[in-house]
Short mmCIF file of C-alpha atoms in Angstrom, two decimals:
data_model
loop_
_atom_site.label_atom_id
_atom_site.label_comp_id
_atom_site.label_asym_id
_atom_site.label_seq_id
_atom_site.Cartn_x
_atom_site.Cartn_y
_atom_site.Cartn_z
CA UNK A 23 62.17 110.49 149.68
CA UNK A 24 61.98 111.02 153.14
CA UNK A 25 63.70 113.84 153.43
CA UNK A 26 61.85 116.03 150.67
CA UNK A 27 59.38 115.74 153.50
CA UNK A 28 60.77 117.26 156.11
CA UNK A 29 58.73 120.44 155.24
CA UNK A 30 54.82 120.70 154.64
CA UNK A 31 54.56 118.61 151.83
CA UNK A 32 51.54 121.06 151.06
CA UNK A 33 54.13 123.59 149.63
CA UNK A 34 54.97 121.18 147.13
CA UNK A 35 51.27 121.60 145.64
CA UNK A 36 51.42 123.36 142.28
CA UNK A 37 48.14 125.36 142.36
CA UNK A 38 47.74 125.80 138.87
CA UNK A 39 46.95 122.52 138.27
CA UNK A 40 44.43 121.95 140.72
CA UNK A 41 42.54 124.19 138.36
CA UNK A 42 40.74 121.34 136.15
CA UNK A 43 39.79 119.05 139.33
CA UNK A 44 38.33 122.47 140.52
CA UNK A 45 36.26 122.88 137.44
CA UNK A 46 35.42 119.34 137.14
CA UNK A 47 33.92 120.10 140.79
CA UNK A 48 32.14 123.57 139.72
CA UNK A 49 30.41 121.86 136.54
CA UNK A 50 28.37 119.84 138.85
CA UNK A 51 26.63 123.51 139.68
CA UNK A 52 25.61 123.53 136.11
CA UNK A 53 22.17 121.47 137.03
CA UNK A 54 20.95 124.60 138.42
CA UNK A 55 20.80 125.74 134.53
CA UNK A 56 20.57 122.36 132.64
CA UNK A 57 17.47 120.85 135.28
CA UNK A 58 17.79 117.30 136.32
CA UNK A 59 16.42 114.18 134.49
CA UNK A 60 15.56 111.29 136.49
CA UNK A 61 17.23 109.28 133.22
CA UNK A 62 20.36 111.66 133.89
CA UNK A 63 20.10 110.56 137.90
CA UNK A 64 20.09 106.87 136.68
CA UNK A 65 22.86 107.31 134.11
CA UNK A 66 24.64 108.68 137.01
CA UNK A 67 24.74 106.19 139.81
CA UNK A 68 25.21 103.57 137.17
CA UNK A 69 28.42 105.23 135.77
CA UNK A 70 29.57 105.33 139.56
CA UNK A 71 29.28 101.95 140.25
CA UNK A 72 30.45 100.53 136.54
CA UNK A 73 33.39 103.00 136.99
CA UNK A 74 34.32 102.25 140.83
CA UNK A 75 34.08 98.39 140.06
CA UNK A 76 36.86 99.60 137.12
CA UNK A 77 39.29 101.46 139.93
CA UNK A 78 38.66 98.77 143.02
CA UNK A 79 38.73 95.71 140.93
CA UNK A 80 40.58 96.74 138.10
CA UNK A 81 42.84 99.69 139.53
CA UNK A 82 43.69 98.07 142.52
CA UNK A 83 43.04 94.36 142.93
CA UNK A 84 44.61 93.37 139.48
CA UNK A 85 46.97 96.26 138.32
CA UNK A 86 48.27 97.22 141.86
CA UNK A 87 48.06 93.65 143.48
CA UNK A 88 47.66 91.07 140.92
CA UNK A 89 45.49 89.06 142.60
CA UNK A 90 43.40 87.01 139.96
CA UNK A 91 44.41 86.48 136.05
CA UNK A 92 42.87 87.77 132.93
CA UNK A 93 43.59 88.09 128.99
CA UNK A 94 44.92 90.89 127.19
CA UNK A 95 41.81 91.88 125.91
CA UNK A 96 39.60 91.84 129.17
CA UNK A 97 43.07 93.72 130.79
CA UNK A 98 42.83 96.37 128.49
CA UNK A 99 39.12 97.28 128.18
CA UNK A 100 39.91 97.08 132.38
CA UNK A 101 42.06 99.92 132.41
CA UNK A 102 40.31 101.74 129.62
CA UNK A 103 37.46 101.58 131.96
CA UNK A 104 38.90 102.88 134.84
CA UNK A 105 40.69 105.37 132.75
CA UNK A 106 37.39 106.87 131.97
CA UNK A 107 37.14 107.77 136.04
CA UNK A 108 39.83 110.73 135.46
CA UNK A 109 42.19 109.31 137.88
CA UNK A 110 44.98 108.53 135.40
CA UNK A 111 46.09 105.28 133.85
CA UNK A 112 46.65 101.89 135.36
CA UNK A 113 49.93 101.85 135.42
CA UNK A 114 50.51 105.36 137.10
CA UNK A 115 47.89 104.42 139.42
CA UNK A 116 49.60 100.69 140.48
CA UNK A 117 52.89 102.12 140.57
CA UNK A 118 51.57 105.18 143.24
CA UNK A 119 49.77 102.42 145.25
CA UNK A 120 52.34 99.53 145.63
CA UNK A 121 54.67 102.71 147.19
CA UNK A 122 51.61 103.44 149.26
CA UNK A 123 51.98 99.55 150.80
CA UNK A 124 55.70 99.88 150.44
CA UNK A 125 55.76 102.65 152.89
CA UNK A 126 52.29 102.95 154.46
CA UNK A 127 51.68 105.33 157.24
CA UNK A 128 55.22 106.40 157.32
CA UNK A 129 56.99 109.81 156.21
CA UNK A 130 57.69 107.90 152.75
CA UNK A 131 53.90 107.04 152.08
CA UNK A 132 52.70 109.62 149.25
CA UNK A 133 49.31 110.33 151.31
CA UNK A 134 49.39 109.18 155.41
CA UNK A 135 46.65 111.20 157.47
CA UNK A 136 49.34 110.57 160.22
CA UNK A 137 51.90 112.38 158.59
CA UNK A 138 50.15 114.98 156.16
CA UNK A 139 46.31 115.70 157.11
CA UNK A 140 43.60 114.51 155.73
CA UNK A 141 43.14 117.09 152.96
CA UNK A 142 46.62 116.45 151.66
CA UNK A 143 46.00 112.76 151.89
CA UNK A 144 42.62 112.92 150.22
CA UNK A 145 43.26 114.49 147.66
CA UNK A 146 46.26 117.15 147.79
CA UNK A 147 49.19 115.07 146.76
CA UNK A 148 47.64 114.52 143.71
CA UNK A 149 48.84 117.82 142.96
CA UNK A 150 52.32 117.26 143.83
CA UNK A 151 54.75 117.08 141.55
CA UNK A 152 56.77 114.77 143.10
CA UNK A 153 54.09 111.93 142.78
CA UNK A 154 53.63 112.80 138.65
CA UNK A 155 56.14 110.29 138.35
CA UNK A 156 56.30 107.05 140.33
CA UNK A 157 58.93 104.77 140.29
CA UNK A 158 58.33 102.82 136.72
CA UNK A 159 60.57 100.06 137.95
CA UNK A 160 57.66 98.28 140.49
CA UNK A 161 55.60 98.34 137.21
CA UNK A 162 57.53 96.50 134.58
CA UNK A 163 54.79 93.77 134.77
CA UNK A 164 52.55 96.02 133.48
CA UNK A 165 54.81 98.45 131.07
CA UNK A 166 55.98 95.33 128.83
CA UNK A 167 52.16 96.13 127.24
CA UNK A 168 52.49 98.34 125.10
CA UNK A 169 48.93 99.25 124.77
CA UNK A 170 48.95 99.46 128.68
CA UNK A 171 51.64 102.25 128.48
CA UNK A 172 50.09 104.04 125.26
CA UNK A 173 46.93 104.41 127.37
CA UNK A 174 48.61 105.35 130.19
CA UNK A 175 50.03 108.30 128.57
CA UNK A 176 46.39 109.38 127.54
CA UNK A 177 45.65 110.54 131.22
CA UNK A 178 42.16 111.97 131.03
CA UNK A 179 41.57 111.12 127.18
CA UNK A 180 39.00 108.30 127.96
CA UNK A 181 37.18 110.63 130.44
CA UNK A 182 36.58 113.09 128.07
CA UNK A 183 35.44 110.99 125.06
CA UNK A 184 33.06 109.25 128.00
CA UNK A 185 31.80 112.80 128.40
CA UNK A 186 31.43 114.07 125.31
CA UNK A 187 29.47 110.98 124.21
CA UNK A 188 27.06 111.37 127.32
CA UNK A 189 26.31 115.12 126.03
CA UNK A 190 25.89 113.42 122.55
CA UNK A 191 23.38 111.15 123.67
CA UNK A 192 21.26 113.31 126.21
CA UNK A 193 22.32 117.06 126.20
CA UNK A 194 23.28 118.91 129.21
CA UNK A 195 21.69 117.66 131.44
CA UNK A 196 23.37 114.42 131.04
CA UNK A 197 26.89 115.90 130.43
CA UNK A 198 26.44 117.35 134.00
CA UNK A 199 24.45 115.02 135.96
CA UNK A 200 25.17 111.72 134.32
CA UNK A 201 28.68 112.49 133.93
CA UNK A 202 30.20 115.24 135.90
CA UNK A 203 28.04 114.41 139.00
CA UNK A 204 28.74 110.49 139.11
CA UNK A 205 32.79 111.52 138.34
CA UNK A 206 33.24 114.19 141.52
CA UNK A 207 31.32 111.46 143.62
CA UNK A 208 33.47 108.72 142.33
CA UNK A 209 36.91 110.75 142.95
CA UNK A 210 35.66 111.06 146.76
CA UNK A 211 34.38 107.83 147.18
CA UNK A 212 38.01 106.21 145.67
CA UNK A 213 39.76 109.25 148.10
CA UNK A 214 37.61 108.07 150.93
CA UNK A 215 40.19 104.93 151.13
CA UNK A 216 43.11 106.46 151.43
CA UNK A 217 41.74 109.25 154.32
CA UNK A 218 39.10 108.12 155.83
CA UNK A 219 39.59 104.28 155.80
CA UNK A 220 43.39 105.09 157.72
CA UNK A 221 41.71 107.20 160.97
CA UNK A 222 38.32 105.48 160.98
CA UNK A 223 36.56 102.65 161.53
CA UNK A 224 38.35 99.21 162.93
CA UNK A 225 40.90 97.73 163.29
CA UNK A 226 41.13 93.53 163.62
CA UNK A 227 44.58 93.00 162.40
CA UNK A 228 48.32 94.33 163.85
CA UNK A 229 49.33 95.81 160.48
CA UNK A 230 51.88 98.17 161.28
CA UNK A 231 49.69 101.51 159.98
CA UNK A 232 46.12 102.56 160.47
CA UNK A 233 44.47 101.01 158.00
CA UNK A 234 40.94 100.59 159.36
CA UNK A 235 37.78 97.95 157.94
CA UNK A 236 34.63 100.54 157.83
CA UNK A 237 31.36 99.23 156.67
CA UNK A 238 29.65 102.05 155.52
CA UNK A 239 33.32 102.72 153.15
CA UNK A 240 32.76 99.46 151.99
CA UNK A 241 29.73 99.89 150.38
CA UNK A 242 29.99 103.28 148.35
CA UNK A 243 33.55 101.48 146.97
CA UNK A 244 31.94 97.74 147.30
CA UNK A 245 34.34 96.44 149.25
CA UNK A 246 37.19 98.51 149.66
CA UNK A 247 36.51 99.40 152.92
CA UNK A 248 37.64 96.09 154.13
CA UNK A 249 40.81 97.96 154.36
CA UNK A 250 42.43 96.74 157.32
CA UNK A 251 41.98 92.95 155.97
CA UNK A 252 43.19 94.70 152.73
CA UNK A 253 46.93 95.51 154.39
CA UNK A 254 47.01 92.58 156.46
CA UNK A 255 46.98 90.24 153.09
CA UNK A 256 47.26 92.56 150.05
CA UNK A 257 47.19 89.46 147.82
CA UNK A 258 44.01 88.09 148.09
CA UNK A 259 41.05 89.01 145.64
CA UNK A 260 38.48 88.57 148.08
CA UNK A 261 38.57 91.88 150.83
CA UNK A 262 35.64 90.76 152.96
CA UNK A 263 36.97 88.15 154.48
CA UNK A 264 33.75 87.40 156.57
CA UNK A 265 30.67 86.20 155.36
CA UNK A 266 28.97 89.00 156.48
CA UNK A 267 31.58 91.57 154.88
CA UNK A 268 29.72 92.35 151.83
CA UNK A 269 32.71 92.85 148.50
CA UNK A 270 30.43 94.04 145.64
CA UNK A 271 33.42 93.67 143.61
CA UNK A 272 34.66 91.00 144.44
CA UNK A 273 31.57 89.17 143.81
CA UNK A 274 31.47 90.41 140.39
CA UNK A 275 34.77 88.54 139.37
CA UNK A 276 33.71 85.78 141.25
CA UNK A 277 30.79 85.49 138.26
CA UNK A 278 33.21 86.44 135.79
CA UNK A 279 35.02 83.55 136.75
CA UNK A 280 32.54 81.42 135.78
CA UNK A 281 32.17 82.34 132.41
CA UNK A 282 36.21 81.52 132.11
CA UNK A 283 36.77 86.04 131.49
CA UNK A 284 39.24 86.12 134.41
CA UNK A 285 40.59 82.92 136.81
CA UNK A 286 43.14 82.35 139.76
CA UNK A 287 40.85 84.25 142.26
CA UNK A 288 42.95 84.25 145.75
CA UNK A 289 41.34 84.32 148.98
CA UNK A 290 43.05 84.19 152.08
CA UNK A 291 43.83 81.20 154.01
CA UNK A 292 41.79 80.03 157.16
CA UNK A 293 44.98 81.17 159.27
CA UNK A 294 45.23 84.32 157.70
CA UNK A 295 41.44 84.91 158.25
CA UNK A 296 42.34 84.11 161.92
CA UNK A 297 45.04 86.35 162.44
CA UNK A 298 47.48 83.36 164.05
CA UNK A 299 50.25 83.46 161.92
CA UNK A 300 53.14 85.30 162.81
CA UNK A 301 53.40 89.66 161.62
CA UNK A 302 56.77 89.94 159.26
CA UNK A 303 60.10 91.47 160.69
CA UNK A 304 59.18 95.02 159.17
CA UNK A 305 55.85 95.05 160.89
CA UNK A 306 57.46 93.97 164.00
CA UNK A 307 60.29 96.71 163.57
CA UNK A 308 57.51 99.47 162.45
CA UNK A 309 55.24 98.77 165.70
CA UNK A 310 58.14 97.97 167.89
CA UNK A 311 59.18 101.63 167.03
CA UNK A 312 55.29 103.02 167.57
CA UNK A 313 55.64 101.08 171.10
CA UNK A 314 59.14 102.44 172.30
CA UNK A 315 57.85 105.98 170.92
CA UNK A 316 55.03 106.15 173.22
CA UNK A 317 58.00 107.13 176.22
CA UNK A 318 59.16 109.65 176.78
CA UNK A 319 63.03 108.78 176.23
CA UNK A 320 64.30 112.41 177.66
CA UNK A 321 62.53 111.87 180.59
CA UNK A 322 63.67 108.07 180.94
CA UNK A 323 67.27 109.65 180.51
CA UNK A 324 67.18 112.34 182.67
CA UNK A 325 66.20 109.91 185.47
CA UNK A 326 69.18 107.52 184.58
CA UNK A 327 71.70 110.33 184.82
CA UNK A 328 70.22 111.54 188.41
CA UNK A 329 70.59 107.75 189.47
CA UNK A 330 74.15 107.44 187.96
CA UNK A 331 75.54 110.72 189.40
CA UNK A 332 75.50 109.46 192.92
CA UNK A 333 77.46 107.04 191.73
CA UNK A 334 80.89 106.40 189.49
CA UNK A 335 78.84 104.80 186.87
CA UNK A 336 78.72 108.40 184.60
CA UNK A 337 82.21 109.43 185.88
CA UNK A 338 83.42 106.17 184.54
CA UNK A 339 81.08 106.28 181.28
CA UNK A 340 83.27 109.66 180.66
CA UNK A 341 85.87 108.07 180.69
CA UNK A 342 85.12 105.33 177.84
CA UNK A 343 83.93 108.45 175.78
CA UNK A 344 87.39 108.15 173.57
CA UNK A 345 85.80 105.54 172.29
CA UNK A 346 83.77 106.34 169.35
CA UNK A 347 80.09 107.10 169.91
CA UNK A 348 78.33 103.93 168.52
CA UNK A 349 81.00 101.81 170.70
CA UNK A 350 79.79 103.87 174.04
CA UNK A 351 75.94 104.20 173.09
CA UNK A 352 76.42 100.14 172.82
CA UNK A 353 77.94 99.89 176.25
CA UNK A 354 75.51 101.94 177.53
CA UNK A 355 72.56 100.07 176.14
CA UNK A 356 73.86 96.95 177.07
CA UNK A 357 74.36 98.30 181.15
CA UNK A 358 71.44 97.86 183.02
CA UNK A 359 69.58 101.11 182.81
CA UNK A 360 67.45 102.51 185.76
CA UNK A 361 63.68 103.28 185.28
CA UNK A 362 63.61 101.83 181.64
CA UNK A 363 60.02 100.25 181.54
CA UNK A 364 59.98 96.35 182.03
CA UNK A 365 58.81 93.93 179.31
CA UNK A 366 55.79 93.39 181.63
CA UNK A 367 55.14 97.57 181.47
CA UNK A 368 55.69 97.09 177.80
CA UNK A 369 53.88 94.67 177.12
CA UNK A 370 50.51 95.90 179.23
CA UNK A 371 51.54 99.51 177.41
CA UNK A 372 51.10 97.07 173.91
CA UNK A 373 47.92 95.85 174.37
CA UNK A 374 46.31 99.41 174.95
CA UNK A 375 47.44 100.75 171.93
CA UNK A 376 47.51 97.23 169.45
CA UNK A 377 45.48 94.67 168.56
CA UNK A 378 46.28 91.34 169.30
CA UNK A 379 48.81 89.52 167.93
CA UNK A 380 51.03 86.33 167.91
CA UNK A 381 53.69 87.94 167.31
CA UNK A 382 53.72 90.27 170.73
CA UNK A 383 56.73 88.85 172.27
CA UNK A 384 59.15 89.49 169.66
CA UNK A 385 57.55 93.32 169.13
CA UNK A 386 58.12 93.78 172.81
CA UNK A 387 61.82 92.34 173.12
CA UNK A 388 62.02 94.57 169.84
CA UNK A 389 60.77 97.99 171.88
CA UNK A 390 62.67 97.20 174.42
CA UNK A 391 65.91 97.01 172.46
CA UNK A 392 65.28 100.50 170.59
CA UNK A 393 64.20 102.14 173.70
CA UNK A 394 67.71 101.11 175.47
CA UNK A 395 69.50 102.31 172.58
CA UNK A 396 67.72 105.85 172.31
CA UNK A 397 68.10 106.00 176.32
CA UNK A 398 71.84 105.26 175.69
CA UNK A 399 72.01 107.85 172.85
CA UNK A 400 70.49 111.10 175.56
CA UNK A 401 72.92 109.56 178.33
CA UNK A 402 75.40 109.45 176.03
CA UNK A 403 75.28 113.07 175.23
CA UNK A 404 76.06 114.01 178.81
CA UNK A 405 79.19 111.48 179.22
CA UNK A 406 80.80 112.83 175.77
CA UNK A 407 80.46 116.39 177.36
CA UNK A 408 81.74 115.91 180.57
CA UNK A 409 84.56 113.88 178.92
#
């Protein structure tokens, strides 16, 4: 997947079907004809909230992360629920998100801010027909329900029979303000997460992408702008992992627990919460890379090559280049190289750019290792053409 984005991914957009989410958008204009109700107004922000407890707690903290346990019944009215957001099923949605965590914040992640722009990664690759079909194998959990995947193949069905019914029940005006109004500020508000909570707000945990905790965020989604606790422990429930870090949603299940309609809530551990326990290899390896990319490795080179050429150290690295190119690139990484920043330098360069973390030591040995080796690939270069 990464390289079908080597180009603008925003070619990949196929116009003509931006042309209901468009519409969807333009209906909204309608109140100018229909007038606004203050029942309509009321109908709206309580669709919004009903509907965005459906996508954060049902969407994502049980169909993308599994983090608490239901029955079939309360799992289906779930995703019906959220179905009736017009953001697709459950199980298209789950499938888009777990490759989201999968791959976050690199070329591979379906919408990075980092890699795309913030347009595309609010709501342009929804339009891409390369994310119309996720992976169905890191669902299979959820296709063996058959009434999971019959919904899922509904797309927008529920949306439109929520629609229709609010026209039904209060005319126009509650077709566009109750409905059409509440669903355009519900797609942003869901969008928000995946833009705006990965370049702003802050960030407490090393994570190995931006994900960022914003407060504000977290209260038109109630709670998903916990975001950066989000990717530091994707299976906990409970996103607010302070007192103070108010999760509307999760507070919700926490009082459907009680009444025995879902159980297994997870929250994270004290040590979690604390940020002491070691970052996995991949982290390690992903900001290890970030680190070692913040030199600039031609420039490192270039001053290795001037030191060498007063010397025989290239003349005789020329001479090893019948070797094949991985064995000299090793040689050369293993030598040791002039003006390649210290662990000290690396690790003062670490703490301006990352939060703080346990695991430090191993992600600067681990910079310090890739920078030798890309060092050794540039010097390289030069010794296989003078050979």
């Amino acid at each position: 997947m990464a390289s079908d984005h080597a180009h603008a991914p925003q070619d990949d957009i196929v116009y003509p079907t931006t042309i209901p989410f468009v519409l969807v958008h333009l209906a909204c204009f309608g109140a100018i004809w229909t007038g606004v109700t203050l029942q309509a107004l009321w109908v709206a922000v309580v669709l919004y909230f009903i509907r965005m407890w459906a996508i954060t707690a049902g969407y994502h903290r049980y169909f993308s992360h599994r983090s608490y346990k239901t029955n079939r019944v309360m799992q289906f009215f779930i995703a019906f629920l959220g179905q009736t957001s017009a953001q697709r099923g459950a199980i298209w949605w789950a499938a888009v998100h777990r490759h989201h965590h999968l791959h976050s914040d690199t070329p591979e992640d379906v919408h990075s801010p980092r890699h795309f722009g913030f347009w595309y990664s609010h709501f342009g690759w929804i339009f891409n027909p390369k994310n119309w079909e996720p992976d169905p194998g890191t669902v299979r959990d959820l296709t063996q329900y058959r009434e999971l995947v019959i919904l899922n193949k509904t797309n927008y069905t529920p949306a439109i029979l929520l629609g229709f019914g609010m026209w039904l029940w209060g005319g126009w005006p509650m077709l566009v303000v109750g409905f059409f109004w509440s669903t355009v500020a519900l797609y942003h508000g869901t969008f928000s997460i995946n833009s705006l909570s990965h370049e702003w707000g802050s960030q407490r945990y090393l994570t190995g992408d931006d994900s960022r905790n914003n407060f504000f965020l977290a209260l038109i989604t109630l709670g998903e702008g916990w975001h950066n606790n989000h990717h530091h422990y994707q299976s906990s429930t409970r996103q607010g992992f302070r007192w103070w870090e108010i999760d509307i949603s999760y507070y919700i299940l926490k009082v459907m627990s009680w009444f025995g309609l879902v159980w297994d809530l997870r929250s994270p551990p004290d040590e979690v919460i604390r940020g002491v326990n070691p970052i996995g290899r991949k982290v390690i390896d992903k900001v290890a890379t970030e680190l070692a990319g913040s030199f600039s490795v031609e420039t490192i080179a270039a001053r290795v090559r001037e030191s060498w050429a007063e010397s025989h150290t290239l003349e005789d690295l020329s001479d090893r280049a019948k070797r094949t190119r991985d064995q000299l690139e090793t040689r050369i990484a293993e030598m040791s190289l002039p003006h390649l920043p210290t662990i000290p330098e690396l690790r003062d360069k670490a703490e301006e750019m990352f939060q703080e973390s346990p695991s430090v030591d191993e992600i600067v040995s681990r910079a310090h290792e890739l920078l030798a080796y890309m060092v050794a690939a540039h010097v390289c270069d030069t010794a296989l053409a003078a050979a």
